XYZ file of C-alpha atoms in Angstrom:
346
model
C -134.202 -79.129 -82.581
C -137.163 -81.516 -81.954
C -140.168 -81.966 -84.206
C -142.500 -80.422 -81.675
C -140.213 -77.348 -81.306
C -140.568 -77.167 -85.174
C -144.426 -77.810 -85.214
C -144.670 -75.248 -82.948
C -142.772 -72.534 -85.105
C -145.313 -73.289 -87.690
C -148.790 -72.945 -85.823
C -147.115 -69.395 -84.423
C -146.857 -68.193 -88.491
C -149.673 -69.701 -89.642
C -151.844 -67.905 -86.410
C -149.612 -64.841 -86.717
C -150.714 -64.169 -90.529
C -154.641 -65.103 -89.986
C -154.960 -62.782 -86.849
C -153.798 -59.493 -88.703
C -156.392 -56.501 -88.618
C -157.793 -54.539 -91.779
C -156.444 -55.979 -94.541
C -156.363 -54.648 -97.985
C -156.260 -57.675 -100.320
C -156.400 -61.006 -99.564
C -156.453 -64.010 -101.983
C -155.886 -67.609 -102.204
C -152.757 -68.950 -102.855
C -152.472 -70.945 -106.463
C -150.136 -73.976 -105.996
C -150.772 -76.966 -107.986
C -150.807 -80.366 -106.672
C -148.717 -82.687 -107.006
C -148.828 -86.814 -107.534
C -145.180 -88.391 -108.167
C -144.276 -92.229 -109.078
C -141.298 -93.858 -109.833
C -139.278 -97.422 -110.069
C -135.752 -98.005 -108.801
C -133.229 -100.764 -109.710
C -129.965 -101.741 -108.784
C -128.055 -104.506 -110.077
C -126.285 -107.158 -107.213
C -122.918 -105.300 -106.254
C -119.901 -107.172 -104.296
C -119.552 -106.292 -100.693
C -116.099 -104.867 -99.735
C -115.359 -106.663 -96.618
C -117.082 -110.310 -97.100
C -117.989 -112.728 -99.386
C -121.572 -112.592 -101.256
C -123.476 -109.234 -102.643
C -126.377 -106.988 -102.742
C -128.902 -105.532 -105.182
C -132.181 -103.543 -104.470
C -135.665 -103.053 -106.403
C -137.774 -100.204 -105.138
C -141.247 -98.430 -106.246
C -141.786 -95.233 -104.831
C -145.510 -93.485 -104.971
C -146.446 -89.609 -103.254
C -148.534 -86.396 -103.395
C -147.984 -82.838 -102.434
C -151.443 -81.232 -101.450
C -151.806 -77.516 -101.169
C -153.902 -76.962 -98.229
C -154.286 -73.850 -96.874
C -153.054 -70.135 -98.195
C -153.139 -66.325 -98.295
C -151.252 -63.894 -100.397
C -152.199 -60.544 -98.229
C -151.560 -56.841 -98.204
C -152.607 -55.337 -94.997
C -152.501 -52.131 -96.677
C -152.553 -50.218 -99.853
C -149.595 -49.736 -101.161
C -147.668 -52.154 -98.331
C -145.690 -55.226 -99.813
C -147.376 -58.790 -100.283
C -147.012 -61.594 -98.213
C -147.646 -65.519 -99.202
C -148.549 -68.311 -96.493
C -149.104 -72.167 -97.730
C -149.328 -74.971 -95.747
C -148.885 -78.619 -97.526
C -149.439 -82.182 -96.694
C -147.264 -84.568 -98.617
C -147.261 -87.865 -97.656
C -145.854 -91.665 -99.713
C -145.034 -94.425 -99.420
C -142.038 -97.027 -101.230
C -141.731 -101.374 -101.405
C -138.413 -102.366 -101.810
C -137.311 -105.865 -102.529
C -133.640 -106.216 -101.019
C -131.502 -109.493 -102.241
C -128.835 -109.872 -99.079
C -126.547 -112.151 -100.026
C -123.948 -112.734 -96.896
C -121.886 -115.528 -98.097
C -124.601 -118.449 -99.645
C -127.134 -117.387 -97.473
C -130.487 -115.345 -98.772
C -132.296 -113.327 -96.944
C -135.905 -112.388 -98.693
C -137.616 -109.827 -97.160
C -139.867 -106.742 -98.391
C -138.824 -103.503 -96.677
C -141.643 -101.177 -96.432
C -141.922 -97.072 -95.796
C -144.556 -94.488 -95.284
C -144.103 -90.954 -94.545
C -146.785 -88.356 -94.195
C -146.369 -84.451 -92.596
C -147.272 -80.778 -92.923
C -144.917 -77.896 -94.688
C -145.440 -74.687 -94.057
C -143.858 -71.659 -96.925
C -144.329 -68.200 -95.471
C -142.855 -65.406 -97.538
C -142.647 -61.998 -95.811
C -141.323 -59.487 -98.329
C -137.958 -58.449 -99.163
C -137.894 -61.753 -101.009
C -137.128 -63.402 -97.765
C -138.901 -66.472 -97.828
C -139.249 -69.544 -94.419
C -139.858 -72.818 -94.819
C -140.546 -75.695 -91.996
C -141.995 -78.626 -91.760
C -142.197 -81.910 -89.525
C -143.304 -85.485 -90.143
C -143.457 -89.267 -89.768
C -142.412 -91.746 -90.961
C -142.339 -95.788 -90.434
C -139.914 -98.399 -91.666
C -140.473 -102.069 -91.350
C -140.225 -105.272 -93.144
C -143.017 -107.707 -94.144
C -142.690 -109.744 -90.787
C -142.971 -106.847 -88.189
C -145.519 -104.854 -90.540
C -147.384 -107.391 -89.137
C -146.585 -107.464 -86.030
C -145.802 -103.923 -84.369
C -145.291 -100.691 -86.242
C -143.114 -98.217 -84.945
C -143.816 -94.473 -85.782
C -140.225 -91.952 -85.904
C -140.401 -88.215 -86.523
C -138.299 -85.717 -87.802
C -138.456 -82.066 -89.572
C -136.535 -78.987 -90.528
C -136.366 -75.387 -90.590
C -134.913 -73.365 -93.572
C -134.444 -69.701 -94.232
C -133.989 -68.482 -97.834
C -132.869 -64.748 -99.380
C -133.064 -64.217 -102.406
C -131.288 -61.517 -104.136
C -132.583 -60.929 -107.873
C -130.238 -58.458 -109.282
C -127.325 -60.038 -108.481
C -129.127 -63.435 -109.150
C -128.571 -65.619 -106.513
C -129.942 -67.188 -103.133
C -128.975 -67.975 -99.758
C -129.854 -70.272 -97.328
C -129.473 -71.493 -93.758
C -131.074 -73.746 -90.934
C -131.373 -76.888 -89.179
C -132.944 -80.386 -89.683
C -133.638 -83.467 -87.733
C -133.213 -86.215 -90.185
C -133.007 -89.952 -90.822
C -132.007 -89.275 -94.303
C -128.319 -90.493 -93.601
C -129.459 -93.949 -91.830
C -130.304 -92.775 -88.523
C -131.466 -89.951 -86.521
C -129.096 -86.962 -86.846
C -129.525 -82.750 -85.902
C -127.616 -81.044 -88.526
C -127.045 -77.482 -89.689
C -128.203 -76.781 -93.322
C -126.319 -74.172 -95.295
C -125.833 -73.417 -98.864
C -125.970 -70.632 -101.883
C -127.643 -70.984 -105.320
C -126.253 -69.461 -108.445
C -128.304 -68.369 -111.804
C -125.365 -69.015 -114.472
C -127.658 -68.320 -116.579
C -131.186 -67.370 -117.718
C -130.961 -71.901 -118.313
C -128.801 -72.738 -116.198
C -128.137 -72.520 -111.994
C -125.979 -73.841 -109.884
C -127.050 -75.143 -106.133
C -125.114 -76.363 -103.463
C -127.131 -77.210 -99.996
C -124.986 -78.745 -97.411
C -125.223 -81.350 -96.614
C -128.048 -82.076 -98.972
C -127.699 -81.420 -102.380
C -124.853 -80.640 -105.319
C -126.158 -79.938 -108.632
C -125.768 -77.914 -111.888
C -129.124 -77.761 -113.413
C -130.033 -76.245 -117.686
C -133.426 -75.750 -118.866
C -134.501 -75.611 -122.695
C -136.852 -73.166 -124.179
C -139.706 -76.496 -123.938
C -139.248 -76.514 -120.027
C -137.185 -79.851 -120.172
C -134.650 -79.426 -117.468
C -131.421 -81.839 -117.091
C -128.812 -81.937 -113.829
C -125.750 -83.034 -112.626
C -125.774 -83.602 -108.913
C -124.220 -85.568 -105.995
C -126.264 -85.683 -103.538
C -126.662 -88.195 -100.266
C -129.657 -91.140 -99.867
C -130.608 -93.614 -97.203
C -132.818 -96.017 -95.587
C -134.467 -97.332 -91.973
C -136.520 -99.399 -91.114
C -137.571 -102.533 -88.698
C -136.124 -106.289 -89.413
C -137.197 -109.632 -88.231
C -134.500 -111.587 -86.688
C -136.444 -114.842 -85.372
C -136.672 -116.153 -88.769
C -133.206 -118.658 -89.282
C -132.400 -116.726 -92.440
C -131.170 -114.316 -89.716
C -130.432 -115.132 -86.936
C -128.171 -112.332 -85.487
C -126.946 -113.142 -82.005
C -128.771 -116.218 -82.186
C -132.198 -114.767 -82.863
C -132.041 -113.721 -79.066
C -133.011 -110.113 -80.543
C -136.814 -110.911 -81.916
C -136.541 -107.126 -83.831
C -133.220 -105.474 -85.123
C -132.536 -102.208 -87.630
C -131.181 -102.298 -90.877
C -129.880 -99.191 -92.317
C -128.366 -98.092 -95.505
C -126.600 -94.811 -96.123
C -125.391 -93.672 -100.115
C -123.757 -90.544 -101.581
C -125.090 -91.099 -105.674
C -123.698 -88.880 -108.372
C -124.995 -88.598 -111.772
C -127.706 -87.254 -114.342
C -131.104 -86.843 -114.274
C -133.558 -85.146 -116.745
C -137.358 -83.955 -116.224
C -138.770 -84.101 -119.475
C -142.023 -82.036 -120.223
C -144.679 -84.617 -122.304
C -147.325 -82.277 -121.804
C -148.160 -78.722 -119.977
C -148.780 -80.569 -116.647
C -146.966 -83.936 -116.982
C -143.317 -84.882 -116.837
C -141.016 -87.991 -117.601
C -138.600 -88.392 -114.859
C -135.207 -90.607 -115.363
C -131.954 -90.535 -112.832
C -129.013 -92.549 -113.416
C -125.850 -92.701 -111.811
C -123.326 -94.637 -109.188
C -123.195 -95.601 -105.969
C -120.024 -93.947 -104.923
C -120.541 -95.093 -100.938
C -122.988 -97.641 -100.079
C -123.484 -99.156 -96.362
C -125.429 -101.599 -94.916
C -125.115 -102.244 -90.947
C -127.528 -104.057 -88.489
C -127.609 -102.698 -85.049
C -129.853 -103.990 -82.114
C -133.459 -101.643 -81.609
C -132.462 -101.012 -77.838
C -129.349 -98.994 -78.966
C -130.225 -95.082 -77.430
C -129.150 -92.683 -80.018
C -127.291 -90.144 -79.446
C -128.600 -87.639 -82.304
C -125.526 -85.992 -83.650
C -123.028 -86.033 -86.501
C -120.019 -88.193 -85.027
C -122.067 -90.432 -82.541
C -123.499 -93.932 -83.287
C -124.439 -96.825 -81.949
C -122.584 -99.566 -82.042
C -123.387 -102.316 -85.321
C -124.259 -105.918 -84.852
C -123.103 -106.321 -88.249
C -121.496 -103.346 -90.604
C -120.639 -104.043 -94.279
C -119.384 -101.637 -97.306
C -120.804 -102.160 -100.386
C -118.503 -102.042 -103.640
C -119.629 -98.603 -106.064
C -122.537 -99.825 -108.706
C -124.534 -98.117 -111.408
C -128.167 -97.393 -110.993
C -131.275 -96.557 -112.617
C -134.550 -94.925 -111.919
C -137.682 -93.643 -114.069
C -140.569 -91.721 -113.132
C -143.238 -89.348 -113.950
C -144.716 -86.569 -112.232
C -148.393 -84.681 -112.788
C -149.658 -81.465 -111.746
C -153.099 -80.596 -111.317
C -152.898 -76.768 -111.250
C -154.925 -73.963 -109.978
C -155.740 -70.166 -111.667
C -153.072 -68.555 -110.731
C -153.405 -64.517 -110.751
C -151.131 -62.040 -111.465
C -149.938 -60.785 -108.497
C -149.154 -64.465 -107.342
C -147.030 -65.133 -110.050
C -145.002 -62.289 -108.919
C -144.317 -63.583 -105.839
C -143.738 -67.059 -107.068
C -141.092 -65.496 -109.288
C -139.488 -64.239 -105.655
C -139.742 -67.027 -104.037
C -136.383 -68.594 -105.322
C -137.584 -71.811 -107.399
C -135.352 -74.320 -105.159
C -137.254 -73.808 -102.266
C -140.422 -75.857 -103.868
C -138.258 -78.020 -104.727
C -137.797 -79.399 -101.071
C -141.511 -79.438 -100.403
């Protein structure tokens, strides 16, 4: 699956649901939008395999904008159907201390993503959602120098079945989320325990156990998988991988984090985000930007330098603020059928 392929899918459902004839009821969609900030720390953590360590600082910033959507019935008496297309974009800094041995590396790694989702439920509380967009990486030096735009995207189908309170889901995704460019099938179910509490297990993205109070506060338990590319000087002689004969290389890093995380309601529209936990696999590996990918689970290219990094504790704090819209009844029907998880990937 390629990001035009998914693109593609999109402009067919939006087109599809704007071109139907004689419609009974049609009315703007009411999601809210969305601004999110957060700071991340690490503290400097051994390597496995050599001498010297590693710790990272990041600050994360992005929006979710509700552009475009319909709840329709073509017909009296026919079932409702909800299109909304998104653009969320953001941006992070991250401040990396590298440590191989007694030599320091400073450098600011830089990301920026921007794209469109598209959420099209079609009665029967089935429910698609796609998107595709890009995304740079880069350090300080080549931000200057060249910036190199990568795409990716992914295409999820979701059922939801309310009486016997659960969800299932399937699809496919072109990601960089695990260090590098990988096609991977998405699969997973999602349990209400509870009237609080849910659990929801997305392979390969997400394990979690989730409780929500009577305020709204809502506090997890997950595992779940991060990671990290972008673009990295290598004439500067804090490098100097094979010589500093390769002006650009890649740095990478790919994590699996378990632990807690809370989203605290301080008012009807703002929330207090804070996520702790451990590292339980953290790599780092170099590799030359002239490596061809091969865009699958088991192949990669072949490191310049590969490192493990020892398991370390972690800490980040947030908040997040919606600016909502009216939202009439009949749309908070089918908000209540489209499973709650599913915005949750927007």
């Amino acid at each position: 699956m390629t990001s035009k392929c998914i693109f593609t899918v999109l402009c067919i459902v939006g087109f599809s649901i704007q071109s139907a004839q004689a419609q009974y009821y049609q009315k703007k969609a009411g999601f809210a939008t969305t601004f999110n900030a957060s700071a991340y720390a690490t503290p400097a953590n051994d390597f496995k395999d050599t001498t010297g360590n590693f710790a990272y600082n990041q600050y994360n910033a992005g929006m979710v904008l509700p552009l475009f959507g319909r709840v329709t019935i073509k017909e009296k008496g026919a079932k409702p159907k909800l299109f909304q297309l998104f653009l969320s974009a953001g941006m992070t800094a991250g401040k990396p201390e590298i440590n191989f041995e007694y030599t320091f590396r400073n450098r600011t790694l830089y990301n920026a993503s921007a794209g469109l989702t598209a959420l099209y439920y079609y009665g029967n509380r089935n429910t698609l959602l796609g998107g595709v967009y890009s995304f740079i990486g880069e350090d300080n030096k080549t931000l200057k120098s060249s910036i190199e735009p990568r795409f990716a995207g992914f295409l999820l189908f979701n059922h939801y079945v309310k009486d016997k309170k659960y969800s299932y889901k399937f699809g496919a995704l072109y990601t960089y989320l695990f260090g590098r460019d990988i096609v991977l099938p998405v699969g997973g179910i999602t349990l209400d325990i509870s009237k609080k509490s849910r659990l929801n297990i997305l392979v390969p993205l997400t394990l979690s156990y989730s409780y929500t109070n009577e305020e709204g506060n809502r506090f997890r338990l997950f595992v779940k998988p991060r990671g990290s590319y972008n673009n990295f000087n290598n004439e500067d002689e804090d490098m100097q991988f094979n010589n500093g004969q390769i002006p650009v290389i890649q740095v990478r890093q790919a994590q699996v984090r378990a632990g807690v995380d809370a989203k605290l309601k301080l008012h009807d529209n703002f929330f207090l985000k804070i996520e702790t936990g451990v590292t339980i696999y953290d790599n780092l590996l170099f590799f030359n930007e002239g490596t061809i990918f091969n865009p699958t689970l088991f192949a990669a290219p072949e490191p310049l330098y590969e490192t493990d990094i020892k398991p370390g504790v972690y800490l980040q704090l947030g908040f997040s603020w919606k600016i909502k819209r009216k939202i009439k009844p009949l749309f908070q029907k089918l908000t209540y059928l489209i499973h709650p998880d599913l915005l949750v990937l927007l």
